[in-house]
PDB file of C-alpha atoms in Angstrom:
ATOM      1  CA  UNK A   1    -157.804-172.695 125.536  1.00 92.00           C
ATOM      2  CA  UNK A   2    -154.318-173.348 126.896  1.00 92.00           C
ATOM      3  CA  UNK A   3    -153.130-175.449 124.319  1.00 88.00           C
ATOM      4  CA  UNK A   4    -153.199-172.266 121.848  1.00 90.00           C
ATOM      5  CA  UNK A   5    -150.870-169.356 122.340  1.00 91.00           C
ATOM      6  CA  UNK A   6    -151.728-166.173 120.266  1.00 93.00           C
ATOM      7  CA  UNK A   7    -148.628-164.618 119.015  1.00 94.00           C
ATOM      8  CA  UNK A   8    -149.259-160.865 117.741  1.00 94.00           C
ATOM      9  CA  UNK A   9    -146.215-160.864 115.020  1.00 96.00           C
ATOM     10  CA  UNK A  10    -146.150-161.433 111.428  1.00 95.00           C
ATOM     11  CA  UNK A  11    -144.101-163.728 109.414  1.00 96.00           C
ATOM     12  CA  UNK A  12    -141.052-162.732 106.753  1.00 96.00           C
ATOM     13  CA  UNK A  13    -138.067-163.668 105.473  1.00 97.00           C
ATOM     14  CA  UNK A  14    -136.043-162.500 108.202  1.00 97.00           C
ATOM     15  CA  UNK A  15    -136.892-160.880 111.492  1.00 97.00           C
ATOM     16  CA  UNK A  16    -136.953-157.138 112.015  1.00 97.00           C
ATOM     17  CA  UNK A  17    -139.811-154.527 111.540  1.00 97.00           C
ATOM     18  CA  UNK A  18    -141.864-153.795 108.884  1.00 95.00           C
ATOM     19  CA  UNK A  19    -145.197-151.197 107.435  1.00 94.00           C
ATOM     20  CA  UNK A  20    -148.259-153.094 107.682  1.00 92.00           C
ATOM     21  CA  UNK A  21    -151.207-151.395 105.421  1.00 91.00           C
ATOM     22  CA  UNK A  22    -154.689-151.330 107.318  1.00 90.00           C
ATOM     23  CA  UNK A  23    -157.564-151.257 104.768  1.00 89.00           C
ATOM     24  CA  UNK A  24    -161.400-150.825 105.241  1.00 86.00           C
ATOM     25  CA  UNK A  25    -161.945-154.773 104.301  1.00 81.00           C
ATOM     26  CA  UNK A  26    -159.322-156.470 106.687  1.00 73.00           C
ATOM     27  CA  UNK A  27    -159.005-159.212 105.010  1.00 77.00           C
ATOM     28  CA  UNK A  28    -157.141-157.186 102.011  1.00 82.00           C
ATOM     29  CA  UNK A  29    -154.580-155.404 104.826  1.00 87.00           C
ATOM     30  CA  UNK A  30    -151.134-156.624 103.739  1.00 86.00           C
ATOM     31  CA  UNK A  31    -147.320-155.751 103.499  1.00 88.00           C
ATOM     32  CA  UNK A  32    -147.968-154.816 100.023  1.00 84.00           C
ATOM     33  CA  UNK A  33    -149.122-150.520 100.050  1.00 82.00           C
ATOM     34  CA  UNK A  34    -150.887-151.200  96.634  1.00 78.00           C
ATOM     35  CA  UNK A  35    -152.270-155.051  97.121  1.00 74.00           C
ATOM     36  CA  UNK A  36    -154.687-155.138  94.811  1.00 71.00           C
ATOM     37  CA  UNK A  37    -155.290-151.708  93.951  1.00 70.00           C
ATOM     38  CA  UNK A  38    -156.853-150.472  96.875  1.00 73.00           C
ATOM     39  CA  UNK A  39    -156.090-148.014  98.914  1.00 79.00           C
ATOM     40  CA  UNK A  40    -155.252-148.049 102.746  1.00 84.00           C
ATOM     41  CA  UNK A  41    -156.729-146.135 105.564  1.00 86.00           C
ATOM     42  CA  UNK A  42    -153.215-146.212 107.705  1.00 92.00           C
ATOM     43  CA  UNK A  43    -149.745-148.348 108.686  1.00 93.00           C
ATOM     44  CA  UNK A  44    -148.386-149.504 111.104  1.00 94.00           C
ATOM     45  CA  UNK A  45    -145.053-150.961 111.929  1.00 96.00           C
ATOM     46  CA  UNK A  46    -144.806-154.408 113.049  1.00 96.00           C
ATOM     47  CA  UNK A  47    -142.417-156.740 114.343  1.00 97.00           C
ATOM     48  CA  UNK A  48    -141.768-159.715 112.201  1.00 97.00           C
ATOM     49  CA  UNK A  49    -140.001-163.125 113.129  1.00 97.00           C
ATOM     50  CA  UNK A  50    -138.924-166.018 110.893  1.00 98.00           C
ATOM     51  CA  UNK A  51    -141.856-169.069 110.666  1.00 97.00           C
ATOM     52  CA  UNK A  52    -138.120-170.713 111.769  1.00 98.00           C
ATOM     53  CA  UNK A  53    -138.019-169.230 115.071  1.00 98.00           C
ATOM     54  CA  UNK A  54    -141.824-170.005 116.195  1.00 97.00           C
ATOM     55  CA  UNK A  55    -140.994-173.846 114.851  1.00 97.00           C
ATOM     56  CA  UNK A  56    -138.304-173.474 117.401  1.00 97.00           C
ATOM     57  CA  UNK A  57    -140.129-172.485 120.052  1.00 96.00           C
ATOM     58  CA  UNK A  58    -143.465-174.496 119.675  1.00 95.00           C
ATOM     59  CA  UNK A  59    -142.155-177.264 117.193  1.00 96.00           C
ATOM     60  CA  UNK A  60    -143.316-178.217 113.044  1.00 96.00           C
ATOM     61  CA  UNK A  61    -146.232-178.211 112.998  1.00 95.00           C
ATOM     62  CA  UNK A  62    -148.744-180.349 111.168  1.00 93.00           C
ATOM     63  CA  UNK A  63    -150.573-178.057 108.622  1.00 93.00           C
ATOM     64  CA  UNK A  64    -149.705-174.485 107.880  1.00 94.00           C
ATOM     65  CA  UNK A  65    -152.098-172.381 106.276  1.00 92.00           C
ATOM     66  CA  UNK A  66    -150.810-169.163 104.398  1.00 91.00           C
ATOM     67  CA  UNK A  67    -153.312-166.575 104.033  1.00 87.00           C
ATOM     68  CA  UNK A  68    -151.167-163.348 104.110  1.00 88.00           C
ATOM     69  CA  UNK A  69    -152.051-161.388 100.749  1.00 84.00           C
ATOM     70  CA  UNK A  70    -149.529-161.551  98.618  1.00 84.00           C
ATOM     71  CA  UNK A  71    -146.698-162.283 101.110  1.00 90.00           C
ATOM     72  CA  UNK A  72    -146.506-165.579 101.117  1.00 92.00           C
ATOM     73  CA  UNK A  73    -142.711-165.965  99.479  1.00 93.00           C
ATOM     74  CA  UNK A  74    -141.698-163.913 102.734  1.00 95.00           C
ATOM     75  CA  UNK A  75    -142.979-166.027 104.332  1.00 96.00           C
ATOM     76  CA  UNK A  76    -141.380-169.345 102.795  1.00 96.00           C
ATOM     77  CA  UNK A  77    -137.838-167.289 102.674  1.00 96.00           C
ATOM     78  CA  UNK A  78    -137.736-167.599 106.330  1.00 96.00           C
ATOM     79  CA  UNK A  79    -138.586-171.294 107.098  1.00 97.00           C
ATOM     80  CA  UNK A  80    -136.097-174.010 106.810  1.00 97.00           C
ATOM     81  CA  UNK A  81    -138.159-177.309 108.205  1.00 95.00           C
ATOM     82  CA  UNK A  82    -140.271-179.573 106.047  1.00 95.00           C
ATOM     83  CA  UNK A  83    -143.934-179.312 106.943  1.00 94.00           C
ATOM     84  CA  UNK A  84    -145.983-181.451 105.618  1.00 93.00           C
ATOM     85  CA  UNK A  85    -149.163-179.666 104.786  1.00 93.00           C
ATOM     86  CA  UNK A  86    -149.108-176.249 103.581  1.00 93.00           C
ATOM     87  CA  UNK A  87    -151.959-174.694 101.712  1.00 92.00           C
ATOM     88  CA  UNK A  88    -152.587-171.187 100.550  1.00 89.00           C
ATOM     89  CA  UNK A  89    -154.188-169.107  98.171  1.00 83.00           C
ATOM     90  CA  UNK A  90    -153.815-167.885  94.745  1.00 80.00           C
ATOM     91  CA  UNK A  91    -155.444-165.135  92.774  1.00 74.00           C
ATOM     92  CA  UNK A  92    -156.191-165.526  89.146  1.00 67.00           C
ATOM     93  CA  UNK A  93    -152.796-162.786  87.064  1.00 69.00           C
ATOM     94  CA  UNK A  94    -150.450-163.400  85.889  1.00 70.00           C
ATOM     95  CA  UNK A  95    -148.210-161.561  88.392  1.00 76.00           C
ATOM     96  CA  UNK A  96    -149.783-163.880  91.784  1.00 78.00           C
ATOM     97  CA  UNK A  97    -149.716-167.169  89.039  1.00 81.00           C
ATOM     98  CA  UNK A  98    -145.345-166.304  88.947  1.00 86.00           C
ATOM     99  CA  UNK A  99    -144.906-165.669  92.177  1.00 88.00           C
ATOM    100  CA  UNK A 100    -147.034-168.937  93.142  1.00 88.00           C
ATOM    101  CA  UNK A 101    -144.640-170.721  91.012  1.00 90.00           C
ATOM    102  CA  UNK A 102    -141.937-168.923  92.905  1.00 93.00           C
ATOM    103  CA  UNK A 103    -143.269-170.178  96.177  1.00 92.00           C
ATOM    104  CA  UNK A 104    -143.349-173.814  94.786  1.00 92.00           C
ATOM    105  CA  UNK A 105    -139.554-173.870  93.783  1.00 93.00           C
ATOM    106  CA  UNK A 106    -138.309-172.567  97.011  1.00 94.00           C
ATOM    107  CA  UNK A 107    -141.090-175.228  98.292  1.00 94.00           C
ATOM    108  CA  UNK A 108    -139.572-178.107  96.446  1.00 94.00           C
ATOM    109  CA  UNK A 109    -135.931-177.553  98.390  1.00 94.00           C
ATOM    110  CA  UNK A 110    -137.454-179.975 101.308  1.00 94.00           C
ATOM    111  CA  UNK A 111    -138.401-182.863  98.731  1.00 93.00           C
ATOM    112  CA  UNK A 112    -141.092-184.116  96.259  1.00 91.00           C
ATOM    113  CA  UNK A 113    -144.188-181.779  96.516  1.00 92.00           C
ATOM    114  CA  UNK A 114    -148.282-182.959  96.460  1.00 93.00           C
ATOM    115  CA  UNK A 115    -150.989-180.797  95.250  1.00 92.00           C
ATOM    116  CA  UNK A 116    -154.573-180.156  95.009  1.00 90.00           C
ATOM    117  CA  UNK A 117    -156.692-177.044  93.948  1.00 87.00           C
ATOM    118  CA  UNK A 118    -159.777-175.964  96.100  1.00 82.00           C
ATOM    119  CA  UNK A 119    -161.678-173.899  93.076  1.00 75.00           C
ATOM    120  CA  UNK A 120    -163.108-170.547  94.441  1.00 71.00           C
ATOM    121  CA  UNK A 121    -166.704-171.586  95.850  1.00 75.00           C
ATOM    122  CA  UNK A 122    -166.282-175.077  95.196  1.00 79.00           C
ATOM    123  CA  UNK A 123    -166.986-177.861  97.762  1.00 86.00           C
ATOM    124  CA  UNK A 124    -164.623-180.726  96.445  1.00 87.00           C
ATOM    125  CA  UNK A 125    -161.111-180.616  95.536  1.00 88.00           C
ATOM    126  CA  UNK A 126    -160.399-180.599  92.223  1.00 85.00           C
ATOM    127  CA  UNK A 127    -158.992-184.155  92.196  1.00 90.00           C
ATOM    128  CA  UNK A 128    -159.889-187.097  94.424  1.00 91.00           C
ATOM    129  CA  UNK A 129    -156.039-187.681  95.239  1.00 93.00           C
ATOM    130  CA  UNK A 130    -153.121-185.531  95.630  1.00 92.00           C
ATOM    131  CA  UNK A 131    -150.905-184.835  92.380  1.00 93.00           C
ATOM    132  CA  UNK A 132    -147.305-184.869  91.214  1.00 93.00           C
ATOM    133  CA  UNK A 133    -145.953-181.392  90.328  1.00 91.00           C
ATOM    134  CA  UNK A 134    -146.141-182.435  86.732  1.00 92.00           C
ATOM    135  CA  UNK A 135    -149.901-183.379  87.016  1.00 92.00           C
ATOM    136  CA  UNK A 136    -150.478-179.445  88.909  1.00 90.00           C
ATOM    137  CA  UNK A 137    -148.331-178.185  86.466  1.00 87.00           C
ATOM    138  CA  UNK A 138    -150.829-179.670  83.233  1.00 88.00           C
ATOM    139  CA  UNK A 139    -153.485-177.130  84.921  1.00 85.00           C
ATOM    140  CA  UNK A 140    -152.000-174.483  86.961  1.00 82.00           C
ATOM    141  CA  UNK A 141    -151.948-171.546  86.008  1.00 78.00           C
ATOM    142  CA  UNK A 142    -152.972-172.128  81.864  1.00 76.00           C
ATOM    143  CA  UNK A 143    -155.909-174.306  82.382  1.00 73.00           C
ATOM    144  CA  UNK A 144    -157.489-172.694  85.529  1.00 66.00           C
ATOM    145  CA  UNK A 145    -159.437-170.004  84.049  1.00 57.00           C
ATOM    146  CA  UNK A 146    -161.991-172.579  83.893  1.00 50.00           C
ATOM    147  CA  UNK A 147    -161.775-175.905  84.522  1.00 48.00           C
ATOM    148  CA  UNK A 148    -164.157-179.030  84.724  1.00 47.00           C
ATOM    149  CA  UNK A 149    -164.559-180.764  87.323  1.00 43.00           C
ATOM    150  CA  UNK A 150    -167.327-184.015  88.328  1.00 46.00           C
ATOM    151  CA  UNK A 151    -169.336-182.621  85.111  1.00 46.00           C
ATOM    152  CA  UNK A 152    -169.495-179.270  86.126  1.00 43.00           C
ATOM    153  CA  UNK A 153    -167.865-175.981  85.071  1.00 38.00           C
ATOM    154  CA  UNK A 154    -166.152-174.140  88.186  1.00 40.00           C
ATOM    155  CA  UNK A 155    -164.083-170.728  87.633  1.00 38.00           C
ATOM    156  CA  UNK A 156    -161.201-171.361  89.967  1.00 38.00           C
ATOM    157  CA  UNK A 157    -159.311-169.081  92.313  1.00 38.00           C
ATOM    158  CA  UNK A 158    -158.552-169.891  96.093  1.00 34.00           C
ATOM    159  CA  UNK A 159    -159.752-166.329  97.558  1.00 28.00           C
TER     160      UNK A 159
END
């Protein structure tokens, strides 16, 4: 498709190098050596570039989906345009719940934020309309364990 251009770096704060760790699963290779728990079968060193620099070469785009295992405030660090739709996932300790937050404050530098919470599993969102911060913040992280949702009992956790 030549509307898509596949760009083989990974995303940071800044741009540089940095250890990649491959794992059996793929989808738990990461930046961090010990993401959750596991073990890796071997590293490599990649080249990283700011989200910044690929906006300026291919423009903001419309929906940005971070799912980069535990690496997502790297991530934000380096980008300095509003998007307007960003999702990504959390996991449910207190370590991923702080550094969610994290992400959210540095977030909140480009204006008034939305939310919504797509529950582990679930098919729905778990409200009909996008929230304030101070509606997200009545749920996330304390009341996510379990939450309710159209009558039914859901165990959250974007994964």
């Amino acid at each position: 498709d030549r509307r898509v251009d596949v760009v083989q770096v990974a995303l940071g704060s800044s741009a540089g190098t940095a250890e990649f760790y491959i794992r059996d699963q793929h989808g738990r290779s990461s930046f961090d050596e010990k993401w959750e728990e596991s073990g890796y079968r071997k590293k490599l060193n990649v080249q990283v570039r700011t989200i910044q620099s690929l906006i300026e070469t291919y423009g903001i785009p419309k929906y940005v989906k971070l799912d980069v295992e535990g690496h997502e405030l790297e991530v934000v660090r380096g980008l300095k345009s509003k998007i307007d739709l960003i999702s990504f996932e959390y996991h449910l300790d207190g370590q991923d719940y702080a550094s969610k937050l994290e992400l959210i404050r540095l977030l909140e530098r480009f204006g008034s934020l939305r939310f919504n919470i797509l529950p582990d599993g679930a098919k729905f969102f778990l409200w009909p309309e996008f929230v304030s911060l101070e509606e997200f913040h009545d749920v996330f992280p304390d009341r996510l364990k379990t939450t309710k949702y159209q009558g039914k009992t859901t165990i959250s956790g974007c994964r």
